[in-house]
Amino acid sequence: MIRNFTSADYDVIVVGAGIGGIYGVHKLCQMGLSVLGLEAGAGVGGVWYHNRYPGARVDLESADFCYHFSPELFRDWRWTERYASQNELSRYLGHVADRFGVRERFRFNTQVVAAHWIPERHVYAVTTSAGDRVRCRFLVMATGALSLPRKPDFPGLSEFQGQLVLTSRWPDHPVEWAGRRVAVVGTGSSGVQTIPVVAEAAERLYVFQRTPSYSVPVRNGPPDERQWKEICSDVTAARDYLFTLPTATRTAQAERAAADLSEADRIRLMERLWMRGGQGFKAIFSDQGTNKVANDYVAEFVRTKIREIVNDPKIAELLSPRGYPICSPRLCLGSGYYETYNRENVTLIDLRSEPIQQITRTGIETGERLYEVDLIIFALGFEAFTGALDAAGIRNTDGLAPTDQWKRGPRTYLGLTIPGFPNLFTITGAGSPSVLANMFLASEQHIDFVAECIGHMYETGRTTIEPAQEAVRAWTGHAADAAKDLLRLQVDSYLVHVNHDDRDRTLIPYAGGFHHYVQRCRQVVARGYDGFAFG
Ligand code: NAP
């Protein structure tokens, strides 16, 4: 039942209690605004609430991958590992939400199902799955770029008599895999993390792989104490420093192009970074993202490692990614991933030669045979960038959804605002650095921009803000320019929008570098919100 506008109106509704939403609610409340948070899940954490699959772990170092807005918060939380587990990160986000009184501002298990702009009142009328209707002046979509699960749609799925789970919506009750016959479908980052952990205890594990991923060892361990103390001595300076880096992480950037090094030096460098583990592999050579030859050196190095690690040459070949560059879409960080395929209880199924035909009562049937299992884990990824935005049912006065005008790729201004949608802000979405940057710092930067902008509007008596079409055109053109030489633009992945009419390609996140993006946003503010029209 839809209740009328009986609930109080709010200055701001923040949708999503993930990294952006937690900070958003805190920051906007701190400004004295009335803020309501709406979250579909049962608790705080967003993607880090739902992605509690076995082995789930961050792929950026925790000293970077955490909030930096509060020096006290930074100093008070001690990470126990260099790369935090989902469990630790989720506890951290809960701690932050409690510390800043954010949890009380949220309605949980409450999904936004519609949000209509009412021009006469300058409000969004937001309808929730709980039947509430609430009005707000500003709608902040902190729903994340990778949050709405891609659901399996194999024929016969509903016939399966065993248990089905998604890595992206892992149940909050225990899922038993020890001693059971298990299938994992999907070998992206989520699959790469899940597979070794499940293999250790499952009676039998069948891995269904369509496209092999490049995976490098994460080499987790205790956090770097010296670095932590250094950051603690001036957290604000550390935050400012991260804002000057292309991905808002301290991952070293390559200084030299591949061709500037001898073959022996290239191999020495790659060996060193392989042994160090982590994201360093993304930037071994300064031109590996744009020069196919340089990229091939790195890709072939990983294939060599796969051949060294995996005992069976046929399995090694099936696991070897070919025909697409390394780091497109994103590098997977694994722990004993390739080693898992030496286990007697693990079978790799190559879906390119043996596609799934159907799910039966007892398992997964391919063209070759039926694999009988008790548990199927789907690690299929997300309806990236547009999924959660579409699910919220946002409509403007023409009845259009924000993504209706994205047939040729995202049309945004700074990835923060969408033309035709007054007072709507998207946090770390399409058109911004998004998944190409550290989500914590990117969220802080976006929320700070939104907060300052709303503050400016209240101070100057403005009620609406919307990007001008010309500014949207210029930003879209600039973003296209920044991505045009990237090898990852040529590969079909969730990062790339392909226009089906002319195969024109657009990189969905902004690839010009987080540091340049921050500068651009600052310029826009300094020039009196250049490119925005106020009402
Ligand atoms: P993903 O990278 O999109 O991988 C999905 C996997 O499912 C791919 O192997 C894909 O194969 C396969 N797949 C999809 N539909 C299929 C179908 N119908 N039949 C068979 N296979 C199918 O998703 P993800 O692994 O969840 O990772 C997404 C992103 O989330 C990552 O790039 C990363 O940015 C982020 N992530 C981060 C972490 C971390 O921080 N540690 C962990 C997990 C995820 P194809 O490639 O052939 O489509």
PDB file of N, CA and C in Angstrom, residues 302-373:
ATOM      1  N   VAL A 302      52.645 -13.618 -17.670  1.00  0.00           N
ATOM      2  CA  VAL A 302      51.643 -14.305 -16.829  1.00  0.00           C
ATOM      3  C   VAL A 302      51.380 -15.702 -17.394  1.00  0.00           C
ATOM      4  N   ARG A 303      51.290 -15.810 -18.719  1.00  0.00           N
ATOM      5  CA  ARG A 303      51.062 -17.147 -19.311  1.00  0.00           C
ATOM      6  C   ARG A 303      52.224 -18.094 -18.977  1.00  0.00           C
ATOM      7  N   THR A 304      53.447 -17.552 -18.971  1.00  0.00           N
ATOM      8  CA  THR A 304      54.611 -18.385 -18.609  1.00  0.00           C
ATOM      9  C   THR A 304      54.456 -18.883 -17.174  1.00  0.00           C
ATOM     10  N   LYS A 305      54.022 -17.980 -16.294  1.00  0.00           N
ATOM     11  CA  LYS A 305      53.835 -18.360 -14.886  1.00  0.00           C
ATOM     12  C   LYS A 305      52.772 -19.452 -14.772  1.00  0.00           C
ATOM     13  N   ILE A 306      51.700 -19.316 -15.567  1.00  0.00           N
ATOM     14  CA  ILE A 306      50.636 -20.336 -15.510  1.00  0.00           C
ATOM     15  C   ILE A 306      51.225 -21.699 -15.915  1.00  0.00           C
ATOM     16  N   ARG A 307      52.039 -21.688 -16.968  1.00  0.00           N
ATOM     17  CA  ARG A 307      52.649 -22.967 -17.424  1.00  0.00           C
ATOM     18  C   ARG A 307      53.579 -23.534 -16.353  1.00  0.00           C
ATOM     19  N   GLU A 308      54.266 -22.648 -15.631  1.00  0.00           N
ATOM     20  CA  GLU A 308      55.167 -23.132 -14.570  1.00  0.00           C
ATOM     21  C   GLU A 308      54.396 -23.714 -13.396  1.00  0.00           C
ATOM     22  N   ILE A 309      53.253 -23.070 -13.087  1.00  0.00           N
ATOM     23  CA  ILE A 309      52.520 -23.470 -11.873  1.00  0.00           C
ATOM     24  C   ILE A 309      51.659 -24.708 -12.106  1.00  0.00           C
ATOM     25  N   VAL A 310      50.979 -24.737 -13.252  1.00  0.00           N
ATOM     26  CA  VAL A 310      49.963 -25.785 -13.461  1.00  0.00           C
ATOM     27  C   VAL A 310      50.632 -27.021 -14.078  1.00  0.00           C
ATOM     28  N   ASN A 311      50.474 -28.157 -13.422  1.00  0.00           N
ATOM     29  CA  ASN A 311      51.194 -29.382 -13.839  1.00  0.00           C
ATOM     30  C   ASN A 311      50.751 -29.897 -15.202  1.00  0.00           C
ATOM     31  N   ASP A 312      49.433 -29.849 -15.447  1.00  0.00           N
ATOM     32  CA  ASP A 312      48.924 -30.431 -16.692  1.00  0.00           C
ATOM     33  C   ASP A 312      48.963 -29.362 -17.795  1.00  0.00           C
ATOM     34  N   PRO A 313      49.789 -29.574 -18.829  1.00  0.00           N
ATOM     35  CA  PRO A 313      49.933 -28.534 -19.869  1.00  0.00           C
ATOM     36  C   PRO A 313      48.609 -28.195 -20.554  1.00  0.00           C
ATOM     37  N   LYS A 314      47.707 -29.173 -20.661  1.00  0.00           N
ATOM     38  CA  LYS A 314      46.421 -28.875 -21.325  1.00  0.00           C
ATOM     39  C   LYS A 314      45.587 -27.932 -20.466  1.00  0.00           C
ATOM     40  N   ILE A 315      45.591 -28.169 -19.152  1.00  0.00           N
ATOM     41  CA  ILE A 315      44.839 -27.276 -18.243  1.00  0.00           C
ATOM     42  C   ILE A 315      45.501 -25.893 -18.244  1.00  0.00           C
ATOM     43  N   ALA A 316      46.828 -25.885 -18.234  1.00  0.00           N
ATOM     44  CA  ALA A 316      47.551 -24.595 -18.241  1.00  0.00           C
ATOM     45  C   ALA A 316      47.138 -23.787 -19.469  1.00  0.00           C
ATOM     46  N   GLU A 317      47.024 -24.450 -20.604  1.00  0.00           N
ATOM     47  CA  GLU A 317      46.654 -23.753 -21.833  1.00  0.00           C
ATOM     48  C   GLU A 317      45.217 -23.217 -21.726  1.00  0.00           C
ATOM     49  N   LEU A 318      44.326 -24.028 -21.176  1.00  0.00           N
ATOM     50  CA  LEU A 318      42.933 -23.562 -21.031  1.00  0.00           C
ATOM     51  C   LEU A 318      42.834 -22.364 -20.094  1.00  0.00           C
ATOM     52  N   LEU A 319      43.722 -22.332 -19.107  1.00  0.00           N
ATOM     53  CA  LEU A 319      43.692 -21.217 -18.141  1.00  0.00           C
ATOM     54  C   LEU A 319      44.386 -19.969 -18.674  1.00  0.00           C
ATOM     55  N   SER A 320      45.086 -20.100 -19.782  1.00  0.00           N
ATOM     56  CA  SER A 320      45.891 -18.977 -20.281  1.00  0.00           C
ATOM     57  C   SER A 320      45.044 -18.003 -21.092  1.00  0.00           C
ATOM     58  N   PRO A 321      44.920 -16.769 -20.605  1.00  0.00           N
ATOM     59  CA  PRO A 321      44.132 -15.790 -21.362  1.00  0.00           C
ATOM     60  C   PRO A 321      44.864 -15.424 -22.652  1.00  0.00           C
ATOM     61  N   ARG A 322      44.132 -15.378 -23.725  1.00  0.00           N
ATOM     62  CA  ARG A 322      44.722 -15.001 -25.021  1.00  0.00           C
ATOM     63  C   ARG A 322      43.742 -14.112 -25.758  1.00  0.00           C
ATOM     64  N   GLY A 323      44.296 -13.292 -26.623  1.00  0.00           N
ATOM     65  CA  GLY A 323      43.441 -12.526 -27.535  1.00  0.00           C
ATOM     66  C   GLY A 323      42.862 -11.265 -26.922  1.00  0.00           C
ATOM     67  N   TYR A 324      43.230 -10.977 -25.693  1.00  0.00           N
ATOM     68  CA  TYR A 324      42.811  -9.687 -25.130  1.00  0.00           C
ATOM     69  C   TYR A 324      43.888  -9.217 -24.150  1.00  0.00           C
ATOM     70  N   PRO A 325      44.047  -7.896 -24.000  1.00  0.00           N
ATOM     71  CA  PRO A 325      45.164  -7.397 -23.208  1.00  0.00           C
ATOM     72  C   PRO A 325      44.982  -7.640 -21.711  1.00  0.00           C
ATOM     73  N   ILE A 326      46.100  -7.715 -21.036  1.00  0.00           N
ATOM     74  CA  ILE A 326      46.046  -7.817 -19.569  1.00  0.00           C
ATOM     75  C   ILE A 326      45.569  -6.471 -19.003  1.00  0.00           C
ATOM     76  N   CYS A 327      44.844  -6.540 -17.914  1.00  0.00           N
ATOM     77  CA  CYS A 327      44.267  -5.369 -17.232  1.00  0.00           C
ATOM     78  C   CYS A 327      43.065  -4.793 -17.972  1.00  0.00           C
ATOM     79  N   SER A 328      42.423  -5.608 -18.786  1.00  0.00           N
ATOM     80  CA  SER A 328      41.124  -5.182 -19.307  1.00  0.00           C
ATOM     81  C   SER A 328      40.158  -6.325 -19.062  1.00  0.00           C
ATOM     82  N   PRO A 329      39.117  -6.214 -18.275  1.00  0.00           N
ATOM     83  CA  PRO A 329      38.794  -4.959 -17.628  1.00  0.00           C
ATOM     84  C   PRO A 329      39.713  -4.643 -16.444  1.00  0.00           C
ATOM     85  N   ARG A 330      39.747  -5.503 -15.436  1.00  0.00           N
ATOM     86  CA  ARG A 330      40.636  -5.214 -14.311  1.00  0.00           C
ATOM     87  C   ARG A 330      41.422  -6.466 -13.981  1.00  0.00           C
ATOM     88  N   LEU A 331      42.605  -6.260 -13.441  1.00  0.00           N
ATOM     89  CA  LEU A 331      43.451  -7.379 -13.058  1.00  0.00           C
ATOM     90  C   LEU A 331      42.808  -8.117 -11.883  1.00  0.00           C
ATOM     91  N   CYS A 332      42.860  -9.448 -11.897  1.00  0.00           N
ATOM     92  CA  CYS A 332      42.384 -10.211 -10.733  1.00  0.00           C
ATOM     93  C   CYS A 332      43.575 -10.466  -9.815  1.00  0.00           C
ATOM     94  N   LEU A 333      43.342 -10.332  -8.522  1.00  0.00           N
ATOM     95  CA  LEU A 333      44.373 -10.688  -7.553  1.00  0.00           C
ATOM     96  C   LEU A 333      43.932 -11.969  -6.869  1.00  0.00           C
ATOM     97  N   GLY A 334      44.772 -12.993  -6.933  1.00  0.00           N
ATOM     98  CA  GLY A 334      44.378 -14.288  -6.371  1.00  0.00           C
ATOM     99  C   GLY A 334      45.352 -14.765  -5.314  1.00  0.00           C
ATOM    100  N   SER A 335      44.913 -15.773  -4.582  1.00  0.00           N
ATOM    101  CA  SER A 335      45.797 -16.439  -3.619  1.00  0.00           C
ATOM    102  C   SER A 335      45.769 -17.918  -3.945  1.00  0.00           C
ATOM    103  N   GLY A 336      46.818 -18.398  -4.579  1.00  0.00           N
ATOM    104  CA  GLY A 336      46.888 -19.819  -4.944  1.00  0.00           C
ATOM    105  C   GLY A 336      45.865 -20.186  -6.005  1.00  0.00           C
ATOM    106  N   TYR A 337      45.509 -19.233  -6.868  1.00  0.00           N
ATOM    107  CA  TYR A 337      44.457 -19.509  -7.854  1.00  0.00           C
ATOM    108  C   TYR A 337      44.890 -20.593  -8.842  1.00  0.00           C
ATOM    109  N   TYR A 338      45.989 -20.386  -9.554  1.00  0.00           N
ATOM    110  CA  TYR A 338      46.395 -21.375 -10.562  1.00  0.00           C
ATOM    111  C   TYR A 338      46.796 -22.698  -9.900  1.00  0.00           C
ATOM    112  N   GLU A 339      47.388 -22.623  -8.703  1.00  0.00           N
ATOM    113  CA  GLU A 339      47.801 -23.829  -7.976  1.00  0.00           C
ATOM    114  C   GLU A 339      46.602 -24.749  -7.711  1.00  0.00           C
ATOM    115  N   THR A 340      45.421 -24.138  -7.568  1.00  0.00           N
ATOM    116  CA  THR A 340      44.215 -24.919  -7.259  1.00  0.00           C
ATOM    117  C   THR A 340      43.956 -25.990  -8.312  1.00  0.00           C
ATOM    118  N   TYR A 341      44.356 -25.694  -9.564  1.00  0.00           N
ATOM    119  CA  TYR A 341      44.057 -26.637 -10.650  1.00  0.00           C
ATOM    120  C   TYR A 341      44.991 -27.849 -10.639  1.00  0.00           C
ATOM    121  N   ASN A 342      45.948 -27.891  -9.691  1.00  0.00           N
ATOM    122  CA  ASN A 342      46.767 -29.102  -9.521  1.00  0.00           C
ATOM    123  C   ASN A 342      46.101 -30.070  -8.545  1.00  0.00           C
ATOM    124  N   ARG A 343      45.021 -29.624  -7.926  1.00  0.00           N
ATOM    125  CA  ARG A 343      44.362 -30.497  -6.941  1.00  0.00           C
ATOM    126  C   ARG A 343      43.598 -31.602  -7.658  1.00  0.00           C
ATOM    127  N   GLU A 344      43.604 -32.735  -7.032  1.00  0.00           N
ATOM    128  CA  GLU A 344      42.936 -33.914  -7.612  1.00  0.00           C
ATOM    129  C   GLU A 344      41.413 -33.709  -7.637  1.00  0.00           C
ATOM    130  N   ASN A 345      40.882 -32.919  -6.700  1.00  0.00           N
ATOM    131  CA  ASN A 345      39.409 -32.780  -6.603  1.00  0.00           C
ATOM    132  C   ASN A 345      38.854 -31.616  -7.455  1.00  0.00           C
ATOM    133  N   VAL A 346      39.712 -31.006  -8.305  1.00  0.00           N
ATOM    134  CA  VAL A 346      39.245 -29.849  -9.084  1.00  0.00           C
ATOM    135  C   VAL A 346      39.263 -30.174 -10.585  1.00  0.00           C
ATOM    136  N   THR A 347      38.151 -29.864 -11.252  1.00  0.00           N
ATOM    137  CA  THR A 347      38.054 -30.088 -12.703  1.00  0.00           C
ATOM    138  C   THR A 347      37.705 -28.765 -13.366  1.00  0.00           C
ATOM    139  N   LEU A 348      38.445 -28.438 -14.421  1.00  0.00           N
ATOM    140  CA  LEU A 348      38.158 -27.205 -15.177  1.00  0.00           C
ATOM    141  C   LEU A 348      37.351 -27.564 -16.418  1.00  0.00           C
ATOM    142  N   ILE A 349      36.249 -26.854 -16.607  1.00  0.00           N
ATOM    143  CA  ILE A 349      35.424 -27.099 -17.803  1.00  0.00           C
ATOM    144  C   ILE A 349      35.486 -25.854 -18.678  1.00  0.00           C
ATOM    145  N   ASP A 350      35.887 -26.047 -19.919  1.00  0.00           N
ATOM    146  CA  ASP A 350      36.046 -24.925 -20.843  1.00  0.00           C
ATOM    147  C   ASP A 350      34.727 -24.715 -21.596  1.00  0.00           C
ATOM    148  N   LEU A 351      34.023 -23.648 -21.224  1.00  0.00           N
ATOM    149  CA  LEU A 351      32.691 -23.444 -21.813  1.00  0.00           C
ATOM    150  C   LEU A 351      32.747 -23.037 -23.282  1.00  0.00           C
ATOM    151  N   ARG A 352      33.927 -22.666 -23.750  1.00  0.00           N
ATOM    152  CA  ARG A 352      33.989 -22.310 -25.170  1.00  0.00           C
ATOM    153  C   ARG A 352      33.900 -23.560 -26.050  1.00  0.00           C
ATOM    154  N   SER A 353      34.405 -24.674 -25.532  1.00  0.00           N
ATOM    155  CA  SER A 353      34.287 -25.903 -26.331  1.00  0.00           C
ATOM    156  C   SER A 353      33.135 -26.770 -25.836  1.00  0.00           C
ATOM    157  N   GLU A 354      32.644 -26.460 -24.645  1.00  0.00           N
ATOM    158  CA  GLU A 354      31.630 -27.326 -24.026  1.00  0.00           C
ATOM    159  C   GLU A 354      30.600 -26.431 -23.317  1.00  0.00           C
ATOM    160  N   PRO A 355      29.770 -25.700 -24.080  1.00  0.00           N
ATOM    161  CA  PRO A 355      28.874 -24.719 -23.436  1.00  0.00           C
ATOM    162  C   PRO A 355      27.811 -25.373 -22.546  1.00  0.00           C
ATOM    163  N   ILE A 356      27.348 -24.605 -21.586  1.00  0.00           N
ATOM    164  CA  ILE A 356      26.266 -25.095 -20.728  1.00  0.00           C
ATOM    165  C   ILE A 356      24.992 -25.165 -21.569  1.00  0.00           C
ATOM    166  N   GLN A 357      24.314 -26.298 -21.514  1.00  0.00           N
ATOM    167  CA  GLN A 357      23.048 -26.421 -22.253  1.00  0.00           C
ATOM    168  C   GLN A 357      21.856 -26.187 -21.344  1.00  0.00           C
ATOM    169  N   GLN A 358      21.960 -26.749 -20.158  1.00  0.00           N
ATOM    170  CA  GLN A 358      20.860 -26.527 -19.210  1.00  0.00           C
ATOM    171  C   GLN A 358      21.290 -26.923 -17.799  1.00  0.00           C
ATOM    172  N   ILE A 359      20.491 -26.449 -16.861  1.00  0.00           N
ATOM    173  CA  ILE A 359      20.642 -26.907 -15.483  1.00  0.00           C
ATOM    174  C   ILE A 359      19.553 -27.974 -15.295  1.00  0.00           C
ATOM    175  N   THR A 360      19.926 -29.087 -14.728  1.00  0.00           N
ATOM    176  CA  THR A 360      18.935 -30.151 -14.515  1.00  0.00           C
ATOM    177  C   THR A 360      18.631 -30.257 -13.021  1.00  0.00           C
ATOM    178  N   ARG A 361      17.866 -31.235 -12.654  1.00  0.00           N
ATOM    179  CA  ARG A 361      17.537 -31.443 -11.226  1.00  0.00           C
ATOM    180  C   ARG A 361      18.809 -31.678 -10.415  1.00  0.00           C
ATOM    181  N   THR A 362      19.799 -32.319 -11.079  1.00  0.00           N
ATOM    182  CA  THR A 362      20.965 -32.774 -10.308  1.00  0.00           C
ATOM    183  C   THR A 362      22.267 -32.037 -10.620  1.00  0.00           C
ATOM    184  N   GLY A 363      22.268 -31.176 -11.615  1.00  0.00           N
ATOM    185  CA  GLY A 363      23.537 -30.515 -11.891  1.00  0.00           C
ATOM    186  C   GLY A 363      23.539 -29.684 -13.163  1.00  0.00           C
ATOM    187  N   ILE A 364      24.727 -29.550 -13.750  1.00  0.00           N
ATOM    188  CA  ILE A 364      24.911 -28.705 -14.937  1.00  0.00           C
ATOM    189  C   ILE A 364      25.227 -29.608 -16.125  1.00  0.00           C
ATOM    190  N   GLU A 365      24.416 -29.445 -17.182  1.00  0.00           N
ATOM    191  CA  GLU A 365      24.622 -30.280 -18.356  1.00  0.00           C
ATOM    192  C   GLU A 365      25.261 -29.447 -19.465  1.00  0.00           C
ATOM    193  N   THR A 366      26.379 -29.927 -19.973  1.00  0.00           N
ATOM    194  CA  THR A 366      27.025 -29.272 -21.120  1.00  0.00           C
ATOM    195  C   THR A 366      26.784 -30.170 -22.335  1.00  0.00           C
ATOM    196  N   GLY A 367      27.367 -29.761 -23.488  1.00  0.00           N
ATOM    197  CA  GLY A 367      27.248 -30.599 -24.677  1.00  0.00           C
ATOM    198  C   GLY A 367      27.892 -31.967 -24.461  1.00  0.00           C
ATOM    199  N   GLU A 368      28.814 -32.066 -23.507  1.00  0.00           N
ATOM    200  CA  GLU A 368      29.588 -33.300 -23.309  1.00  0.00           C
ATOM    201  C   GLU A 368      28.989 -34.252 -22.288  1.00  0.00           C
ATOM    202  N   ARG A 369      28.563 -33.689 -21.137  1.00  0.00           N
ATOM    203  CA  ARG A 369      28.095 -34.570 -20.057  1.00  0.00           C
ATOM    204  C   ARG A 369      27.339 -33.785 -18.994  1.00  0.00           C
ATOM    205  N   LEU A 370      26.810 -34.532 -18.040  1.00  0.00           N
ATOM    206  CA  LEU A 370      26.120 -33.905 -16.905  1.00  0.00           C
ATOM    207  C   LEU A 370      27.071 -33.914 -15.702  1.00  0.00           C
ATOM    208  N   TYR A 371      27.290 -32.730 -15.116  1.00  0.00           N
ATOM    209  CA  TYR A 371      28.122 -32.638 -13.916  1.00  0.00           C
ATOM    210  C   TYR A 371      27.174 -32.569 -12.722  1.00  0.00           C
ATOM    211  N   GLU A 372      27.125 -33.609 -11.957  1.00  0.00           N
ATOM    212  CA  GLU A 372      26.185 -33.662 -10.829  1.00  0.00           C
ATOM    213  C   GLU A 372      26.796 -32.959  -9.629  1.00  0.00           C
ATOM    214  N   VAL A 373      26.055 -32.018  -9.077  1.00  0.00           N
ATOM    215  CA  VAL A 373      26.568 -31.237  -7.942  1.00  0.00           C
ATOM    216  C   VAL A 373      25.461 -30.987  -6.907  1.00  0.00           C
TER     217      VAL A 373
END
